[in-house]
mmCIF file of C-alpha atoms in Angstrom:
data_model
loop_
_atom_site.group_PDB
_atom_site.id
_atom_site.type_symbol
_atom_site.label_atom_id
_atom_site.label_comp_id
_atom_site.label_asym_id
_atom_site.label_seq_id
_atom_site.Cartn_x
_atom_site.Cartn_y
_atom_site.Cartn_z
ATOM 1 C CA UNK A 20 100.314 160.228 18.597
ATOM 2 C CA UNK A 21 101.011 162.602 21.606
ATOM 3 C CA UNK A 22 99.899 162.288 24.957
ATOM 4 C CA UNK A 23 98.025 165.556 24.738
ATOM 5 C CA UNK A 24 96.393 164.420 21.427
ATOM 6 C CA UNK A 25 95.140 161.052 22.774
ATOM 7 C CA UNK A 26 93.892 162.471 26.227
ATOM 8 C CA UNK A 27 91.973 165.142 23.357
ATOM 9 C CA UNK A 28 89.912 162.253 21.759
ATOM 10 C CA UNK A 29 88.118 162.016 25.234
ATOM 11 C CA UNK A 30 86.785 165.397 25.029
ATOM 12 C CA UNK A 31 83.610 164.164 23.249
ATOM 13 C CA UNK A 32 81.000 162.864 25.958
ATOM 14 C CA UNK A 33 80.032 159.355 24.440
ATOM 15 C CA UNK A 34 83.650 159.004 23.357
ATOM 16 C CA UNK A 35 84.710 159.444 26.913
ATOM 17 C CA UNK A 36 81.576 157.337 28.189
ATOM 18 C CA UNK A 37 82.578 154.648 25.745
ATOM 19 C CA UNK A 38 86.512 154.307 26.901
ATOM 20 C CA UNK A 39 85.107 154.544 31.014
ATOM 21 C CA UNK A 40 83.174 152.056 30.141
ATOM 22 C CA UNK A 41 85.214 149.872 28.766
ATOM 23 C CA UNK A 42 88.177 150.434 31.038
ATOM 24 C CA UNK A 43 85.781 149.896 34.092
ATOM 25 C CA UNK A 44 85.424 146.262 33.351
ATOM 26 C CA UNK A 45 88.992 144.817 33.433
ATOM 27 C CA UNK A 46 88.031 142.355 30.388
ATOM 28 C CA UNK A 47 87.012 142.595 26.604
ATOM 29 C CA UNK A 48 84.048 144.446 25.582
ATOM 30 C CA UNK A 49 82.475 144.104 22.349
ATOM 31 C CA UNK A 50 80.613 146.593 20.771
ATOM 32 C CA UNK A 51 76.988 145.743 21.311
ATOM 33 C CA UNK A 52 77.870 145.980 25.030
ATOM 34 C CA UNK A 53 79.786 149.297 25.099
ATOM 35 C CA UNK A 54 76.906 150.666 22.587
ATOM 36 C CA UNK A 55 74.280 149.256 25.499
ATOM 37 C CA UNK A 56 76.351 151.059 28.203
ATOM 38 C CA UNK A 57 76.780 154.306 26.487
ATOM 39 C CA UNK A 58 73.119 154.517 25.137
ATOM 40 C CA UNK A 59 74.475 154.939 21.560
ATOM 41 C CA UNK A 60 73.726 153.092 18.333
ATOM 42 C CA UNK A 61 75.704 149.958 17.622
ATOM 43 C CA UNK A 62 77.328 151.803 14.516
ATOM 44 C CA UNK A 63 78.312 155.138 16.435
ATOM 45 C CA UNK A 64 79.794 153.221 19.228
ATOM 46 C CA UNK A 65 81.943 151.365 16.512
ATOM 47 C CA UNK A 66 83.191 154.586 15.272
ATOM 48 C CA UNK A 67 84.122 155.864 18.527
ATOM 49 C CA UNK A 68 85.740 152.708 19.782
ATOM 50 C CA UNK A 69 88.056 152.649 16.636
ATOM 51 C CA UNK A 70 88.872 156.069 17.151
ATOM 52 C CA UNK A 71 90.180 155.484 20.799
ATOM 53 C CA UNK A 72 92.352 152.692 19.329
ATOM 54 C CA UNK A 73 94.002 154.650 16.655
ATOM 55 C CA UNK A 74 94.502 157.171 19.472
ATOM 56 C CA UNK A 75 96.038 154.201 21.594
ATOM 57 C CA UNK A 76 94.045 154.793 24.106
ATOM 58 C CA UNK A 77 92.128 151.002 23.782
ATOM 59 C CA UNK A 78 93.270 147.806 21.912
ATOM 60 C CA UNK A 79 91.321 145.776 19.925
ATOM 61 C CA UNK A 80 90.931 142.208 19.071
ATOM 62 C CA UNK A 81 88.433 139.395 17.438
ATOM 63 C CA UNK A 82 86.624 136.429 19.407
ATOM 64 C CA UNK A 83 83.969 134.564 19.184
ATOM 65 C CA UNK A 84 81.694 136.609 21.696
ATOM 66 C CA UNK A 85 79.250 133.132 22.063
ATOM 67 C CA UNK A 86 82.166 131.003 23.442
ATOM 68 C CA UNK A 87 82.126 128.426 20.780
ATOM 69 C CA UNK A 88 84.037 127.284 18.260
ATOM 70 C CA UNK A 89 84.093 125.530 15.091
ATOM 71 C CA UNK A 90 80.856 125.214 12.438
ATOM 72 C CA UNK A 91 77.855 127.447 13.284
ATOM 73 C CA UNK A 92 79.607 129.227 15.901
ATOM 74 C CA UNK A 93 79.454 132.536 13.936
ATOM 75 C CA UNK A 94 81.938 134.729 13.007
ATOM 76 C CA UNK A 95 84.498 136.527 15.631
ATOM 77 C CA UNK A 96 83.473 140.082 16.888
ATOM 78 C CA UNK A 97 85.348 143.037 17.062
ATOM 79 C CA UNK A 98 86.191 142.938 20.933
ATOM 80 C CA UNK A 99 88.209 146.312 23.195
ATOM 81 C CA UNK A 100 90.257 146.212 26.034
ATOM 82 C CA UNK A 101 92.154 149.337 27.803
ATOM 83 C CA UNK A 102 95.288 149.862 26.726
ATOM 84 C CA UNK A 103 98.112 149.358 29.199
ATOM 85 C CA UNK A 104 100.175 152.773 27.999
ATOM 86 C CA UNK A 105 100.051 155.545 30.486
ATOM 87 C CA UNK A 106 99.118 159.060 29.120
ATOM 88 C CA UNK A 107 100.160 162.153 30.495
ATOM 89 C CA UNK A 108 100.219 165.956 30.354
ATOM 90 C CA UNK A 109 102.376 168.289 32.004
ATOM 91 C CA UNK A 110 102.127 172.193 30.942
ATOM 92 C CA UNK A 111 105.023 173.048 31.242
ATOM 93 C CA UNK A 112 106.775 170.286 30.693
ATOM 94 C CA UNK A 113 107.674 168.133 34.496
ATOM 95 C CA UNK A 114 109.458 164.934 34.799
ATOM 96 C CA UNK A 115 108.662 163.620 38.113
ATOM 97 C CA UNK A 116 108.915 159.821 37.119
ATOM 98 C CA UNK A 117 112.901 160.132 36.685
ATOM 99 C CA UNK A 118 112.206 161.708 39.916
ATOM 100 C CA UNK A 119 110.936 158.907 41.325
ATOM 101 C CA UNK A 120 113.007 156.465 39.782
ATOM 102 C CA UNK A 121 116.338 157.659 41.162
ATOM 103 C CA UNK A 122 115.101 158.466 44.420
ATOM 104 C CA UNK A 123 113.577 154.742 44.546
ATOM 105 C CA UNK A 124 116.386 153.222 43.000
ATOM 106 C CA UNK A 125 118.898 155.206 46.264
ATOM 107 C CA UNK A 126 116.709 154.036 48.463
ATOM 108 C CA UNK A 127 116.915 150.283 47.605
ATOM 109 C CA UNK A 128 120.368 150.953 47.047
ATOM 110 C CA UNK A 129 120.838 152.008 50.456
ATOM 111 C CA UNK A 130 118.409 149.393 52.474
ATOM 112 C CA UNK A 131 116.116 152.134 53.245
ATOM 113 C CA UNK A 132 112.891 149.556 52.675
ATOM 114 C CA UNK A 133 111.493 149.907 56.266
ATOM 115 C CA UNK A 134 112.058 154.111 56.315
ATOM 116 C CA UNK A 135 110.194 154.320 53.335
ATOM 117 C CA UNK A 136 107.709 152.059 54.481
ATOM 118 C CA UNK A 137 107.247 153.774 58.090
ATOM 119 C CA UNK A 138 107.581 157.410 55.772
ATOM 120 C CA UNK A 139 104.443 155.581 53.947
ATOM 121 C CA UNK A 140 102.562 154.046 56.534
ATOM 122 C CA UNK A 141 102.663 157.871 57.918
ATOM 123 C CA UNK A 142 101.048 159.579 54.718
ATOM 124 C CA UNK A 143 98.531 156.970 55.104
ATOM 125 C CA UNK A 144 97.267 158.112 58.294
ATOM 126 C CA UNK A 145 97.958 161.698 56.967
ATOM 127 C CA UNK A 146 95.180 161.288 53.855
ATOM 128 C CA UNK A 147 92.624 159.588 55.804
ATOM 129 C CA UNK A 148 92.560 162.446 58.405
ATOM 130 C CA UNK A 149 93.383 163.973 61.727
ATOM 131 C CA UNK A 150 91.115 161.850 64.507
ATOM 132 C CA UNK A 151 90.140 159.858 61.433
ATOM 133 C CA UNK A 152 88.828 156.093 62.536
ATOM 134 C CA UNK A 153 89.980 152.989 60.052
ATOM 135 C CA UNK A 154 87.764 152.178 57.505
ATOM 136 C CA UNK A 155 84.685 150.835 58.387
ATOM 137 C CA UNK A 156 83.607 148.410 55.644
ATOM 138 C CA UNK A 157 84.869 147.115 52.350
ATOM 139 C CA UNK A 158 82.111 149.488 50.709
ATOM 140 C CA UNK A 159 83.987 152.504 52.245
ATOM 141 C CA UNK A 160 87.125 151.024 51.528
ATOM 142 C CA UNK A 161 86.006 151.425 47.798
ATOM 143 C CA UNK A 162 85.018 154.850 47.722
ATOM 144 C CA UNK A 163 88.352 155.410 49.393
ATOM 145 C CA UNK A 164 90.361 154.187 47.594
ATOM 146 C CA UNK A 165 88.769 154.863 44.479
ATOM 147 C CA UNK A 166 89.390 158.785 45.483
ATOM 148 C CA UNK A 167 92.908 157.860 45.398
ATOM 149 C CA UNK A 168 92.717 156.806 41.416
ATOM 150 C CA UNK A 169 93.231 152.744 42.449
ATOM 151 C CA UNK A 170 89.898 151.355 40.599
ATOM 152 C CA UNK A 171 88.972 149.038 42.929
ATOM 153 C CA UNK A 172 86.058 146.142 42.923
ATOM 154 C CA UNK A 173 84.645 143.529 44.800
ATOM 155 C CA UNK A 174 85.036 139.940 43.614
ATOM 156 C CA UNK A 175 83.850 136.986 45.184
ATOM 157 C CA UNK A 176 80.333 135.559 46.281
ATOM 158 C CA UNK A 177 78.082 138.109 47.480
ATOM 159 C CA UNK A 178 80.440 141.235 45.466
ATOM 160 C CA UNK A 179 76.889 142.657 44.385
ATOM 161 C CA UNK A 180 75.770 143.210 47.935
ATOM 162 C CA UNK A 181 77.503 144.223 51.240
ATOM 163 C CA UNK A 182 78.730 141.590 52.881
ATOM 164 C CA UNK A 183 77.473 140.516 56.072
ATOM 165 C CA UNK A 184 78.718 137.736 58.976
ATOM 166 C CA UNK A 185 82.079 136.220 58.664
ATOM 167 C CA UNK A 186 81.865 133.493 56.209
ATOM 168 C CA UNK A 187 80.057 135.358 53.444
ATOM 169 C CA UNK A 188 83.159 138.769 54.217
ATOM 170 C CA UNK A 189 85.475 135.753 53.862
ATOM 171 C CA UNK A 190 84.638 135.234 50.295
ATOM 172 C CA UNK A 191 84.240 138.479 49.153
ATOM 173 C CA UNK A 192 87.902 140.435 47.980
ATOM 174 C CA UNK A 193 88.538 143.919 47.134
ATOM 175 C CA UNK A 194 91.290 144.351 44.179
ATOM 176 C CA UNK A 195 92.013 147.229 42.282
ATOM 177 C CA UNK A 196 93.245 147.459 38.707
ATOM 178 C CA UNK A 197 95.118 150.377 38.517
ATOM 179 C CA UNK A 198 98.082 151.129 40.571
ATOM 180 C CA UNK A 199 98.891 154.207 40.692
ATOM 181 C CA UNK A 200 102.961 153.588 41.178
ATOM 182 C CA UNK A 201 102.972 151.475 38.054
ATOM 183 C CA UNK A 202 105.981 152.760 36.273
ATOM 184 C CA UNK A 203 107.887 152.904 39.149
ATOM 185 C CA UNK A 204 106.818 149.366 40.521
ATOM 186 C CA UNK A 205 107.937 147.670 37.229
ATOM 187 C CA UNK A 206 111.244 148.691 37.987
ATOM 188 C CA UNK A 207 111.568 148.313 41.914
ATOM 189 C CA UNK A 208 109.070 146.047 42.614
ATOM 190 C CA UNK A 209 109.559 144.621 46.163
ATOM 191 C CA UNK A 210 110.725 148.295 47.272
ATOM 192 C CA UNK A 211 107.626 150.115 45.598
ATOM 193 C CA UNK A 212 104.857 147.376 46.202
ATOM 194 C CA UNK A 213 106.231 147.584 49.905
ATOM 195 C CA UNK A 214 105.617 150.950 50.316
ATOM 196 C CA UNK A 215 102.321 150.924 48.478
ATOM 197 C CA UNK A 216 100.831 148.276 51.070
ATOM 198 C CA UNK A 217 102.167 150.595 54.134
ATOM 199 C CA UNK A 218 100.531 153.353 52.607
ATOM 200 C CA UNK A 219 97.089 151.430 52.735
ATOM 201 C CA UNK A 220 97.792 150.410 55.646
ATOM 202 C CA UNK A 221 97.920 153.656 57.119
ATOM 203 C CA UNK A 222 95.147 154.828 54.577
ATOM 204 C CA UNK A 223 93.061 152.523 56.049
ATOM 205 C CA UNK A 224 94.043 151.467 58.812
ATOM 206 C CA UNK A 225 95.229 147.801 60.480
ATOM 207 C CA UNK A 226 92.576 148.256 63.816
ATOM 208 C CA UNK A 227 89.261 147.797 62.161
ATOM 209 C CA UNK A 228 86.926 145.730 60.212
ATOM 210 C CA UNK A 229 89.074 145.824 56.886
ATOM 211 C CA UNK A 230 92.854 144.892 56.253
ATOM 212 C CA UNK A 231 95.879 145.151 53.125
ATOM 213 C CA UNK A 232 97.752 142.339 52.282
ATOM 214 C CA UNK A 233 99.997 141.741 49.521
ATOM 215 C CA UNK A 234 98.725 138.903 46.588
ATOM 216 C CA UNK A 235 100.093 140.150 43.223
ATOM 217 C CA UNK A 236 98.294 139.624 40.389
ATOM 218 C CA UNK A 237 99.093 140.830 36.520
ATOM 219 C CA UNK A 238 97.890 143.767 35.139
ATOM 220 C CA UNK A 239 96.843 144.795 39.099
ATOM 221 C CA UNK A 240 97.624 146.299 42.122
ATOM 222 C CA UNK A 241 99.879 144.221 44.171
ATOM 223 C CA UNK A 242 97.606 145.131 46.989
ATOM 224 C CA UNK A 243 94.044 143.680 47.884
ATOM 225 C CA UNK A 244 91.678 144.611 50.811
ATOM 226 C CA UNK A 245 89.402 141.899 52.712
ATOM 227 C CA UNK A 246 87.750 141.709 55.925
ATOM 228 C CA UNK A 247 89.975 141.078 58.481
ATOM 229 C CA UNK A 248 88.284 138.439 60.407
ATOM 230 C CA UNK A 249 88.868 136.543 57.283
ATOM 231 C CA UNK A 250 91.362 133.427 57.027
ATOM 232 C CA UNK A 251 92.254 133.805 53.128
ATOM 233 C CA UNK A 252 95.113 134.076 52.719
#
């Protein structure tokens, strides 16, 4: 299917509802859940669901949604996932990634890592404003960055709530699931990551109560935000 065909299945509200959803949650969703989130019957949400599959725009599975196995367990439920295929439209037609790709490819060619990352560390100050402070709290941090298309949460004890004295911002880590370099990071990964954590840092800030570090994890942003009294390292 083409890109502008699949990014068309989303133009029906509980459709769209239905893949936010499910994307939102970084884990399999079965369909009671998704139906639950999207205030649709159980049998609608199905439909939709299997329509954003065919469209490749989620992948499916079976599990056992109770967590056990064997005799009386009951049988394995349809379960969704985002799919990891990017999807894009261009009218007229634009191919910026090639772009990208040479241009990243002559700069690690040419030991440019720390230009790119000072260039980087620049348009991070540059988005988060002239006279702009750093970012104030791990709560702004997520609105911020979540602005900037990285679809970040909180995990840790105390994610639900704001965190408050050292100990309790210690355990609590901000990590984003998109990243919004992706295709160019799979190639040129130490030169792309790089410049992705000086752009935070600039974005927001290395002065106040919130700081970027690098700690890669699959399927994420090489990038995570914590409090930067914290020792976690």
């Amino acid at each position: 299917m083409k890109d502008i065909d699949a990014i068309a299945v989303l133009q029906d509200p509980v459709r769209r509802r239905l893949y936010e959803y499910v994307a939102a949650q970084g884990r399999e969703v079965g369909r009671n859940e998704a139906a639950e989130a999207a205030g649709v019957a159980r049998t609608l949400a199905a439909h939709h669901l299997d329509k954003l599959t065919e469209a490749g725009l989620l992948e499916s599975g079976s599990r056992r949604l109770t967590g056990r196995s064997g005799p009386g367990a009951g049988r394995p439920a349809k379960v969704y996932t985002r799919s990891p295929a990017e999807r894009s439209v261009s009218l007229p037609a634009r191919d910026y990634r090639t772009a990208a790709e040479l241009l990243a490819e002559a700069a690690e060619q040419a030991g440019l890592d720390a230009a790119l990352c000072a260039a980087a560390r620049r348009r991070g100050e540059a988005l988060r404003g002239p006279g702009a402070g750093p970012c104030g709290s791990l709560r702004e941090a997520v609105e911020m960055l979540a602005a900037r298309g990285y679809e970040p949460h909180l995990e840790g004890a105390g994610a639900a709530e704001e965190p408050s004295g050292d100990a309790r911002a210690a355990s609590v880590v901000l990590r984003m699931r998109n990243c919004p370099f992706h295709a160019v990071a799979e190639r040129f990964p130490p030169l792309v990551c790089g410049m992705n954590l000086a752009l935070l840092e600039g974005f927001l800030g290395t002065d106040g109560p919130v700081r970027a570090r690098m700690d890669a994890r699959p399927g994420e942003c090489c990038v995570v935000v914590q409090d930067s009294k914290s020792n976690d390292r």
